[in-house]
Amino acid sequence: MAIAVLGPTFEDLAINVNKNMSSLSYIFVSRASGYIGGSLIGGILFDCVNPYLLSGFSMLITAFGMSGTPFCKKAWLLTVLMSGVGVSMGILDTGGNVLILNTWGEQAGPHLQALHFSFAAGAFASPIIAKLLFGHRSHNDSINTPLASGHASKTIVQFPQPKSIPLPSMWAYVVIGAFVLLVSLFFFILYCCSSPNSNRAKTPSGKQLFSKRHNILIFLLSVFFFFYVGSEVAYGSFIFTYSKDYVHMESDHAAGLNSLFWGTFAAGRGLAIFFATCLRPVTLILMSLVGTTVSSLLLCLFSKNIPMLWTCTGLYGVSMSTTFPSGIAWVEQYTTVTGRSASVFVVGAALGEMVLPALLGFLLGKVQNQPLLMYLALCTSTFTSILFPVLYKLASPGGDATLRKTSGRRTKDVDDSEYRQALLENVEEEEQENESEADQWNDADFEVIEMDDASLLSSPSKASVPPDVAASALAAHSVATPLSAPSKDTTTLAQPLSNTPSFSTDSPRRKLLFSLNREKKD
């Protein structure tokens, strides 16, 4: 509400500070600059400051800025105030996404959709509050007095001197400020009563998991948001002008078409809250990309067909609604989205919101009788449809290039502890197989030794076993036999050796023992 209320009340703000609208348009630039700066500052602060406390202070600043706007009678003071509101809103935009990811982790998809649905709901409610509830004013307040200067060819339009009481529409700022102040109190209560717990995936040492291509993923996704948000704002800003000047629709029909776009946009975000509980983020993104590409292509092919314009505008609004929150939820599955990462997303989106509409407005003044708005929609849809598969390829587990984080819907089935347990079970199975093979070889060796001892006992010419031969045989037995081997094997070997008569050192018996000793050592 705090962001969207400026447009419907801009004329009254100009009257309130005794300026015309063209000379006061720089407050949009000051607020946008503050928004970008606040996004960068918030990305750093949310990594080192309690998020509840920081969110509460940011909303408190927003509340004071909104409540003080009707009482600003100087243009420079209004500019400073709007810049401060932009900083606080940038911090809140970055921090809201980070706080949801910290709270719900990889299961934050529906909650992110609900957060961004609240943005659309606030943008829908603020014009109603500003114009329907407080927009009525007397006839004398709405009359501008043109005053002629000394030369007849120059006319300077001046607004009447502002009164001590603000215009009725200015009270919308006070109402919105009071609501924001109430919400900030809840954040301070959360800060006092609880501590933020993180459900992010971490290593055993407590560090957060990051993809090996974390930086390139964050950068490319910010470029993705640059074109997505830029085309969204450009379409919503110029569809009225396009339908009125290029298609030659009536003003009320053009306004209805503009309302259709934002209405389907808000409805799509509301429905996405429920779809995100049963669909993966990548599925929602692919559906959005297909919808935007098809609708923008049809708008280019049938640029002057009014029924097609209404149908495809609604489809384009629904398709654009889920992309931003689904993109953040998707990348969270592959790497940890910190405050700095979220600030890069918000800055990319803010730059797209500033650059692409300004570029389109410049081209509309240079090129006539061309559906430039639809060309821009098709180009951005095509570019994002090409860029996202590249992002998916970089993030998908294709070897040791990336670190794949477990999906939130499969956390109960596959996690790091079960993976480590599976590795341990494999190691134990290999050890058991090795022990069984060693037992089989030992049993075979002992059978050979017993058979050879029996043949020596039955021979008439036998000599006593030299001590060194007996010792070597016992050493070979101790090397080859595992700790878990039964004791009867040792007894079986000891009895034939003790009862065996001595024989010469060059006998086959000694050669057999030495060969067995070497084999068992190998």
Coordinates of C-alpha atoms in Angstrom, one line a residue:
M1 CA 0.0 0.0 0.0
A2 CA 2.8 2.4 0.8
I3 CA 4.3 2.0 -2.6
A4 CA 1.2 2.1 -4.7
V5 CA -0.5 5.0 -3.0
L6 CA 1.8 7.6 -4.6
G7 CA 0.4 7.3 -8.1
P8 CA -3.3 8.0 -7.4
T9 CA -2.4 10.9 -5.0
F10 CA 0.4 12.4 -7.0
E11 CA -1.7 15.4 -8.2
D12 CA -2.8 16.2 -4.7
L13 CA 0.7 16.0 -3.5
A14 CA 1.7 18.6 -6.1
I15 CA -1.1 20.8 -4.8
N16 CA 0.0 20.2 -1.2
V17 CA 3.5 21.5 -1.9
N18 CA 2.4 24.2 -4.3
K19 CA 4.1 22.7 -7.4
N20 CA 3.0 21.4 -10.7
M21 CA 3.3 17.7 -11.4
S22 CA 6.1 17.9 -14.0
S23 CA 8.4 19.7 -11.5
L24 CA 7.6 17.2 -8.8
S25 CA 8.1 14.0 -10.8
Y26 CA 11.7 13.6 -9.4
I27 CA 10.2 12.2 -6.2
F28 CA 9.7 9.0 -8.1
V29 CA 13.4 8.9 -8.8
S30 CA 14.3 9.7 -5.2
R31 CA 12.1 6.9 -4.0
A32 CA 13.5 4.4 -6.5
S33 CA 17.0 5.3 -5.6
G34 CA 16.3 4.9 -1.9
Y35 CA 14.6 1.6 -2.7
I36 CA 17.7 0.2 -4.4
G37 CA 20.0 1.5 -1.6
G38 CA 17.7 0.0 1.0
S39 CA 17.8 -3.3 -0.8
L40 CA 21.6 -3.4 -0.7
I41 CA 21.7 -2.2 3.0
G42 CA 19.1 -4.7 4.0
G43 CA 20.9 -7.6 2.3
I44 CA 23.9 -6.9 4.6
L45 CA 22.0 -6.1 7.8
F46 CA 19.8 -9.2 7.6
D47 CA 22.8 -11.4 7.8
C48 CA 24.1 -9.9 11.0
V49 CA 21.1 -8.3 12.8
N50 CA 18.0 -10.0 14.3
P51 CA 15.5 -10.0 11.4
Y52 CA 12.5 -9.3 13.7
L53 CA 14.1 -6.2 15.1
L54 CA 15.3 -4.9 11.8
S55 CA 11.9 -5.5 10.2
G56 CA 10.2 -3.7 13.1
F57 CA 12.4 -0.7 12.8
S58 CA 12.0 -0.5 9.0
M59 CA 8.3 -0.6 9.3
L60 CA 8.4 2.0 12.0
I61 CA 10.4 4.4 9.7
T62 CA 7.8 3.6 6.9
A63 CA 5.0 4.5 9.3
F64 CA 6.5 7.8 10.3
G65 CA 7.3 8.7 6.7
M66 CA 3.8 7.9 5.5
S67 CA 2.1 9.8 8.4
G68 CA 4.3 12.9 7.8
T69 CA 3.7 13.1 4.1
P70 CA 0.4 15.1 4.3
F71 CA 2.1 17.7 6.5
C72 CA 5.1 18.4 4.1
K73 CA 4.7 21.8 2.6
K74 CA 8.1 22.0 0.9
A75 CA 9.1 20.0 -2.1
W76 CA 12.6 19.2 -0.9
L77 CA 11.3 17.9 2.4
L78 CA 8.8 15.7 0.6
T79 CA 11.7 14.4 -1.6
V80 CA 13.8 13.5 1.5
L81 CA 10.8 11.8 3.1
M82 CA 10.0 9.8 0.0
S83 CA 13.7 8.7 -0.2
G84 CA 13.6 7.5 3.4
V85 CA 10.4 5.6 2.8
G86 CA 12.1 4.0 -0.3
V87 CA 15.1 2.9 1.8
S88 CA 12.8 1.3 4.5
M89 CA 10.7 -0.4 1.8
G90 CA 13.8 -1.8 0.1
I91 CA 15.0 -3.2 3.4
L92 CA 11.5 -4.8 4.0
D93 CA 11.3 -6.2 0.5
T94 CA 14.7 -7.9 0.9
G95 CA 14.2 -9.0 4.5
G96 CA 10.7 -10.4 3.9
N97 CA 12.0 -13.0 1.5
V98 CA 15.0 -13.8 3.7
L99 CA 12.9 -14.1 6.8
I100 CA 10.5 -16.5 5.2
L101 CA 13.3 -18.6 3.8
N102 CA 14.9 -18.7 7.3
T103 CA 11.7 -19.7 8.9
W104 CA 10.4 -22.4 6.5
G105 CA 13.6 -23.3 4.7
E106 CA 13.0 -25.3 1.5
Q107 CA 9.2 -25.6 2.2
A108 CA 8.8 -21.8 1.9
G109 CA 7.1 -21.9 -1.6
P110 CA 3.5 -21.3 -0.4
H111 CA 4.6 -18.7 2.1
L112 CA 6.6 -16.8 -0.5
Q113 CA 3.5 -16.9 -2.8
A114 CA 1.4 -15.5 0.1
L115 CA 4.0 -12.7 0.7
H116 CA 3.9 -11.6 -2.9
F117 CA 0.1 -11.9 -3.0
S118 CA 0.0 -9.4 -0.2
F119 CA 2.0 -7.0 -2.4
A120 CA -0.7 -7.3 -5.1
A121 CA -3.5 -7.0 -2.6
G122 CA -1.9 -3.8 -1.1
A123 CA -1.5 -2.3 -4.5
F124 CA -5.1 -3.0 -5.2
A125 CA -6.4 -1.6 -1.9
S126 CA -4.4 1.7 -1.8
P127 CA -6.1 3.4 -4.7
I128 CA -9.5 2.5 -3.2
I129 CA -8.5 4.0 0.1
A130 CA -7.0 7.1 -1.5
K131 CA -9.8 7.9 -4.0
L132 CA -13.0 6.2 -2.9
L133 CA -12.7 6.8 0.9
F134 CA -10.8 10.1 1.0
G135 CA -10.9 11.3 -2.6
H136 CA -13.9 13.6 -2.4
R137 CA -13.2 17.3 -2.1
S138 CA -15.0 20.5 -2.6
H139 CA -15.2 22.1 -6.0
N140 CA -13.1 25.1 -4.9
D141 CA -10.2 22.9 -3.9
S142 CA -10.1 21.2 -7.3
I143 CA -9.9 24.4 -9.4
N144 CA -6.5 25.6 -10.6
T145 CA -6.0 29.3 -11.2
P146 CA -4.0 30.2 -14.4
L147 CA -2.2 33.5 -14.0
A148 CA -0.8 35.3 -17.0
S149 CA 2.6 36.9 -16.8
G150 CA 3.7 40.1 -18.5
H151 CA 3.8 38.4 -21.9
A152 CA 0.7 37.0 -23.4
S153 CA 2.5 34.1 -25.0
K154 CA 3.7 32.7 -21.6
T155 CA 1.2 31.2 -19.2
I156 CA 2.3 29.9 -15.8
V157 CA -0.1 27.5 -14.1
Q158 CA -0.1 27.8 -10.3
F159 CA -2.0 25.9 -7.8
P160 CA -3.8 27.7 -5.0
Q161 CA -1.9 28.3 -1.8
P162 CA -2.1 25.2 0.4
K163 CA -4.3 25.5 3.5
S164 CA -3.2 24.5 7.0
I165 CA -5.5 21.5 6.7
P166 CA -4.3 18.8 4.2
L167 CA -6.4 17.8 1.3
P168 CA -8.9 14.9 2.0
S169 CA -6.9 12.4 -0.1
M170 CA -3.8 13.1 2.0
W171 CA -5.4 11.3 5.0
A172 CA -4.9 8.0 3.1
Y173 CA -1.2 8.4 4.0
V174 CA -2.1 8.7 7.7
V175 CA -4.4 5.6 7.5
I176 CA -1.7 3.5 5.8
G177 CA 0.9 4.8 8.2
A178 CA -1.2 3.8 11.2
F179 CA -1.6 0.3 9.7
V180 CA 2.1 -0.1 9.1
L181 CA 2.8 1.1 12.7
L182 CA 0.5 -1.6 14.1
V183 CA 2.3 -4.3 12.1
S184 CA 5.7 -3.0 13.3
L185 CA 4.5 -3.5 16.9
F186 CA 3.9 -7.2 16.2
F187 CA 7.5 -7.6 14.9
F188 CA 8.8 -6.0 18.1
I189 CA 6.6 -8.5 20.1
L190 CA 8.1 -11.3 18.1
Y191 CA 11.6 -10.0 18.9
C192 CA 10.9 -9.9 22.6
C193 CA 9.2 -13.3 22.9
S194 CA 11.2 -15.5 20.5
S195 CA 14.4 -15.9 18.6
P196 CA 14.5 -16.7 14.9
N197 CA 15.2 -20.3 14.2
S198 CA 16.5 -21.4 10.8
N199 CA 15.4 -24.5 9.0
R200 CA 18.1 -24.1 6.4
A201 CA 20.2 -27.2 5.5
K202 CA 23.6 -27.0 7.2
T203 CA 26.8 -29.0 7.4
P204 CA 27.7 -30.9 10.6
S205 CA 29.9 -28.0 11.6
G206 CA 26.9 -25.6 11.5
K207 CA 27.7 -23.8 8.3
Q208 CA 25.1 -23.2 5.6
L209 CA 25.2 -25.2 2.4
F210 CA 26.1 -23.3 -0.8
S211 CA 26.4 -24.5 -4.4
K212 CA 29.8 -24.4 -5.9
R213 CA 28.2 -22.1 -8.6
H214 CA 26.4 -20.0 -6.0
N215 CA 27.6 -16.6 -7.4
I216 CA 26.8 -17.3 -11.0
L217 CA 23.3 -18.7 -10.1
I218 CA 22.5 -15.6 -8.1
F219 CA 23.7 -13.2 -10.8
L220 CA 21.9 -15.0 -13.7
L221 CA 18.7 -15.2 -11.6
S222 CA 18.9 -11.4 -11.0
V223 CA 19.2 -10.9 -14.7
F224 CA 16.2 -13.1 -15.1
F225 CA 14.2 -10.9 -12.7
F226 CA 15.5 -7.8 -14.4
F227 CA 13.6 -8.7 -17.6
Y228 CA 10.7 -10.3 -15.9
V229 CA 9.8 -7.4 -13.6
G230 CA 10.7 -4.8 -16.3
S231 CA 8.2 -6.4 -18.7
E232 CA 5.6 -6.7 -16.0
V233 CA 5.8 -3.0 -15.0
A234 CA 6.0 -1.9 -18.7
Y235 CA 2.9 -3.8 -19.6
G236 CA 0.9 -2.6 -16.7
S237 CA 2.0 1.0 -17.3
F238 CA 1.5 1.2 -21.1
I239 CA -1.4 -1.1 -21.8
F240 CA -3.8 1.8 -21.3
T241 CA -1.9 4.0 -23.8
Y242 CA -1.4 1.1 -26.2
S243 CA -5.1 0.1 -26.3
K244 CA -6.2 3.7 -26.6
D245 CA -3.8 5.0 -29.2
Y246 CA -2.9 1.9 -31.2
V247 CA -6.0 -0.2 -31.0
H248 CA -8.3 2.9 -30.8
M249 CA -10.3 1.7 -27.8
E250 CA -12.4 4.0 -25.7
S251 CA -10.9 5.3 -22.5
D252 CA -13.2 3.3 -20.2
H253 CA -12.5 0.1 -22.1
A254 CA -8.8 0.8 -22.0
A255 CA -9.0 1.4 -18.2
G256 CA -10.9 -1.9 -17.9
L257 CA -8.2 -3.7 -19.8
N258 CA -5.6 -2.2 -17.5
S259 CA -7.6 -3.4 -14.5
L260 CA -8.0 -6.8 -16.0
F261 CA -4.2 -7.2 -16.2
W262 CA -3.6 -6.3 -12.5
G263 CA -6.7 -8.2 -11.4
T264 CA -5.6 -11.4 -13.0
F265 CA -2.1 -10.8 -11.7
A266 CA -3.3 -10.5 -8.1
A267 CA -5.7 -13.5 -8.6
G268 CA -2.9 -15.6 -10.0
R269 CA -0.7 -14.9 -6.9
G270 CA -3.6 -15.8 -4.7
L271 CA -4.2 -19.2 -6.4
A272 CA -0.4 -19.8 -6.4
I273 CA -0.5 -20.1 -2.6
F274 CA -2.5 -23.4 -3.0
F275 CA -0.7 -24.6 -6.1
A276 CA 2.7 -24.2 -4.4
T277 CA 1.7 -26.8 -1.9
C278 CA 1.3 -29.6 -4.5
L279 CA 3.5 -28.4 -7.4
R280 CA 7.3 -27.9 -7.5
P281 CA 8.7 -24.4 -8.0
V282 CA 10.3 -25.5 -11.3
T283 CA 6.8 -26.6 -12.6
L284 CA 5.3 -23.2 -11.7
I285 CA 8.1 -21.4 -13.5
L286 CA 7.8 -23.5 -16.6
M287 CA 4.0 -22.9 -16.7
S288 CA 4.6 -19.2 -16.3
L289 CA 7.2 -19.1 -19.1
V290 CA 4.9 -21.1 -21.5
G291 CA 2.0 -18.8 -20.7
T292 CA 3.9 -15.6 -21.2
T293 CA 5.5 -16.7 -24.4
V294 CA 2.3 -18.0 -26.0
S295 CA 0.2 -14.9 -24.9
S296 CA 2.8 -12.4 -26.0
L297 CA 3.2 -14.2 -29.4
L298 CA -0.6 -14.1 -30.0
L299 CA -0.6 -10.4 -29.0
C300 CA 2.1 -9.7 -31.6
L301 CA 0.3 -11.7 -34.3
F302 CA -3.2 -10.2 -33.5
S303 CA -2.2 -6.8 -32.2
K304 CA -5.4 -5.1 -33.2
N305 CA -7.9 -7.9 -32.5
I306 CA -9.8 -6.6 -29.5
P307 CA -11.2 -10.1 -28.3
M308 CA -7.7 -11.5 -28.5
L309 CA -6.3 -8.5 -26.7
W310 CA -8.7 -9.1 -23.7
T311 CA -8.0 -12.8 -23.6
C312 CA -4.3 -12.7 -23.9
T313 CA -4.0 -9.8 -21.5
G314 CA -5.7 -11.9 -18.8
L315 CA -3.5 -14.9 -19.7
Y316 CA -0.4 -12.7 -19.6
G317 CA -1.3 -11.3 -16.1
V318 CA -1.9 -14.8 -14.7
S319 CA 1.3 -16.1 -16.2
M320 CA 3.4 -13.3 -14.8
S321 CA 2.1 -13.6 -11.3
T322 CA 4.0 -16.6 -9.9
T323 CA 7.4 -16.1 -11.5
F324 CA 9.2 -14.0 -8.9
P325 CA 8.3 -16.0 -5.7
S326 CA 8.7 -19.3 -7.5
G327 CA 12.2 -18.3 -8.7
I328 CA 13.4 -17.6 -5.2
A329 CA 11.8 -20.9 -3.9
W330 CA 13.5 -22.8 -6.7
V331 CA 17.0 -21.5 -6.2
E332 CA 16.7 -22.1 -2.5
Q333 CA 16.6 -25.9 -3.3
Y334 CA 20.1 -25.7 -4.7
T335 CA 21.9 -23.1 -2.6
T336 CA 21.3 -20.9 0.4
V337 CA 19.7 -17.6 -0.3
T338 CA 21.3 -15.2 2.2
G339 CA 20.4 -11.5 2.7
R340 CA 23.0 -10.5 0.2
S341 CA 21.6 -12.9 -2.4
A342 CA 18.1 -11.6 -1.9
S343 CA 19.3 -8.0 -2.2
V344 CA 20.8 -8.9 -5.6
F345 CA 17.4 -10.2 -6.7
V346 CA 15.6 -7.1 -5.5
V347 CA 18.1 -4.7 -7.1
G348 CA 17.9 -6.6 -10.4
A349 CA 14.1 -6.4 -10.3
A350 CA 14.2 -2.7 -9.3
L351 CA 16.6 -1.9 -12.2
G352 CA 14.4 -3.7 -14.6
E353 CA 11.4 -1.7 -13.3
M354 CA 13.3 1.5 -14.0
V355 CA 15.0 0.7 -17.3
L356 CA 12.6 -1.2 -19.5
P357 CA 9.5 1.1 -19.0
A358 CA 11.8 4.2 -19.6
L359 CA 13.2 2.5 -22.7
L360 CA 9.7 1.7 -24.0
G361 CA 8.5 5.2 -23.4
F362 CA 11.5 6.6 -25.3
L363 CA 10.8 4.3 -28.3
L364 CA 7.1 5.2 -28.3
G365 CA 8.1 8.8 -29.0
K366 CA 10.4 7.7 -31.9
V367 CA 8.4 4.9 -33.6
Q368 CA 4.8 5.3 -34.5
N369 CA 2.1 2.7 -35.5
Q370 CA 4.0 -0.3 -34.2
P371 CA 3.0 -2.6 -31.4
L372 CA 6.2 -1.9 -29.4
L373 CA 4.6 -3.0 -26.1
M374 CA 3.9 -6.5 -27.5
Y375 CA 7.3 -6.7 -29.1
L376 CA 8.9 -6.0 -25.7
A377 CA 6.7 -8.6 -24.0
L378 CA 7.6 -11.2 -26.6
C379 CA 11.4 -10.4 -26.5
T380 CA 11.5 -10.6 -22.7
S381 CA 9.4 -13.8 -22.6
T382 CA 11.7 -15.4 -25.2
F383 CA 14.8 -14.4 -23.4
T384 CA 13.7 -15.6 -20.0
S385 CA 12.5 -18.9 -21.6
I386 CA 16.0 -19.4 -22.9
L387 CA 17.8 -18.2 -19.7
F388 CA 15.9 -20.5 -17.3
P389 CA 17.1 -23.8 -18.9
V390 CA 20.6 -22.5 -18.6
L391 CA 20.0 -21.8 -14.9
Y392 CA 18.5 -25.3 -14.5
K393 CA 21.5 -26.9 -16.2
L394 CA 23.9 -25.0 -13.9
A395 CA 22.0 -25.9 -10.8
S396 CA 21.1 -29.5 -11.5
P397 CA 23.3 -32.2 -10.0
G398 CA 25.4 -33.4 -13.0
G399 CA 28.5 -34.5 -11.1
D400 CA 30.8 -32.7 -8.7
A401 CA 30.2 -29.3 -10.3
T402 CA 27.4 -28.4 -7.9
L403 CA 26.1 -29.2 -4.5
R404 CA 22.5 -30.3 -4.7
K405 CA 20.4 -29.5 -1.7
T406 CA 17.5 -32.0 -0.9
S407 CA 14.1 -30.8 -2.0
G408 CA 11.8 -29.8 0.8
R409 CA 9.1 -32.3 -0.2
R410 CA 11.6 -35.2 0.1
T411 CA 13.4 -34.1 3.2
K412 CA 11.8 -36.9 5.2
D413 CA 13.0 -39.5 2.8
V414 CA 16.4 -38.3 1.7
D415 CA 18.7 -36.2 3.9
D416 CA 22.3 -36.0 4.8
S417 CA 22.1 -38.3 7.8
E418 CA 20.5 -41.1 5.7
Y419 CA 23.1 -40.6 3.0
R420 CA 25.9 -40.9 5.5
Q421 CA 24.1 -44.0 7.0
A422 CA 23.9 -45.6 3.5
L423 CA 27.6 -45.0 3.0
L424 CA 28.4 -46.6 6.4
E425 CA 26.2 -49.6 5.6
N426 CA 28.0 -50.1 2.3
V427 CA 31.4 -50.0 4.1
E428 CA 30.2 -52.6 6.6
E429 CA 28.9 -54.9 3.8
E430 CA 32.3 -54.7 2.1
E431 CA 34.1 -55.5 5.3
Q432 CA 31.9 -58.5 5.9
E433 CA 32.5 -59.8 2.4
N434 CA 36.2 -59.4 2.9
E435 CA 36.1 -61.3 6.2
S436 CA 34.0 -64.1 4.7
E437 CA 36.6 -64.5 1.9
A438 CA 39.4 -64.5 4.4
D439 CA 37.7 -67.2 6.4
Q440 CA 37.2 -69.4 3.3
W441 CA 40.9 -69.0 2.4
N442 CA 42.0 -69.8 6.0
D443 CA 39.8 -73.0 6.1
A444 CA 41.3 -74.1 2.8
D445 CA 44.8 -73.5 4.0
F446 CA 44.3 -75.4 7.3
E447 CA 42.8 -78.4 5.4
V448 CA 45.9 -78.5 3.2
I449 CA 48.2 -78.3 6.3
E450 CA 46.2 -81.1 8.1
M451 CA 46.3 -83.3 5.1
D452 CA 50.1 -82.8 4.7
D453 CA 50.6 -83.5 8.5
A454 CA 48.7 -86.7 8.2
S455 CA 50.8 -87.8 5.2
L456 CA 54.0 -87.1 7.2
L457 CA 52.8 -89.1 10.2
S458 CA 52.1 -92.1 8.0
S459 CA 55.6 -91.9 6.4
P460 CA 58.3 -94.2 8.0
S461 CA 61.2 -91.7 7.7
K462 CA 60.4 -88.6 9.5
A463 CA 62.7 -86.2 11.3
S464 CA 61.7 -83.7 14.0
V465 CA 60.5 -80.3 13.0
P466 CA 63.2 -77.6 13.6
P467 CA 62.2 -74.9 16.1
D468 CA 62.5 -72.2 13.5
V469 CA 60.1 -74.0 11.1
A470 CA 57.5 -74.4 13.9
A471 CA 57.9 -70.8 14.8
S472 CA 57.4 -69.7 11.2
A473 CA 54.3 -71.8 10.9
L474 CA 52.8 -70.3 14.0
A475 CA 53.6 -66.8 12.8
A476 CA 52.0 -67.5 9.5
H477 CA 48.9 -68.8 11.3
S478 CA 48.7 -65.6 13.5
V479 CA 49.0 -63.3 10.5
A480 CA 46.4 -65.0 8.4
T481 CA 43.8 -65.8 11.0
P482 CA 41.3 -62.9 11.9
L483 CA 40.5 -62.0 15.4
S484 CA 37.1 -63.5 15.1
A485 CA 38.4 -66.9 13.9
P486 CA 37.4 -69.9 16.2
S487 CA 40.0 -71.3 18.6
K488 CA 39.6 -74.8 17.3
D489 CA 41.6 -74.0 14.2
T490 CA 44.6 -73.1 16.4
T491 CA 44.2 -76.3 18.3
T492 CA 44.0 -78.3 15.1
L493 CA 47.2 -76.8 13.9
A494 CA 49.1 -77.0 17.2
Q495 CA 48.4 -80.7 17.7
P496 CA 49.9 -81.9 14.4
L497 CA 52.9 -79.7 14.8
S498 CA 53.6 -80.9 18.3
N499 CA 53.3 -84.5 17.4
T500 CA 55.2 -84.2 14.1
P501 CA 58.6 -85.8 14.0
S502 CA 61.6 -83.7 12.9
F503 CA 62.7 -83.7 9.3
S504 CA 65.5 -82.0 7.4
T505 CA 65.4 -78.3 6.6
D506 CA 65.3 -79.0 2.9
S507 CA 62.3 -81.2 3.1
P508 CA 59.0 -80.6 1.1
R509 CA 57.3 -79.9 4.4
R510 CA 59.4 -76.8 5.0
K511 CA 59.0 -75.6 1.5
L512 CA 55.3 -76.0 1.8
L513 CA 55.2 -73.9 5.0
F514 CA 57.3 -71.2 3.5
S515 CA 55.1 -71.0 0.4
L516 CA 52.0 -70.8 2.6
N517 CA 53.6 -68.1 4.6
R518 CA 54.3 -66.0 1.6
E519 CA 50.8 -66.5 0.2
K520 CA 49.1 -65.5 3.5
K521 CA 51.3 -62.5 3.8
D522 CA 50.3 -61.4 0.3

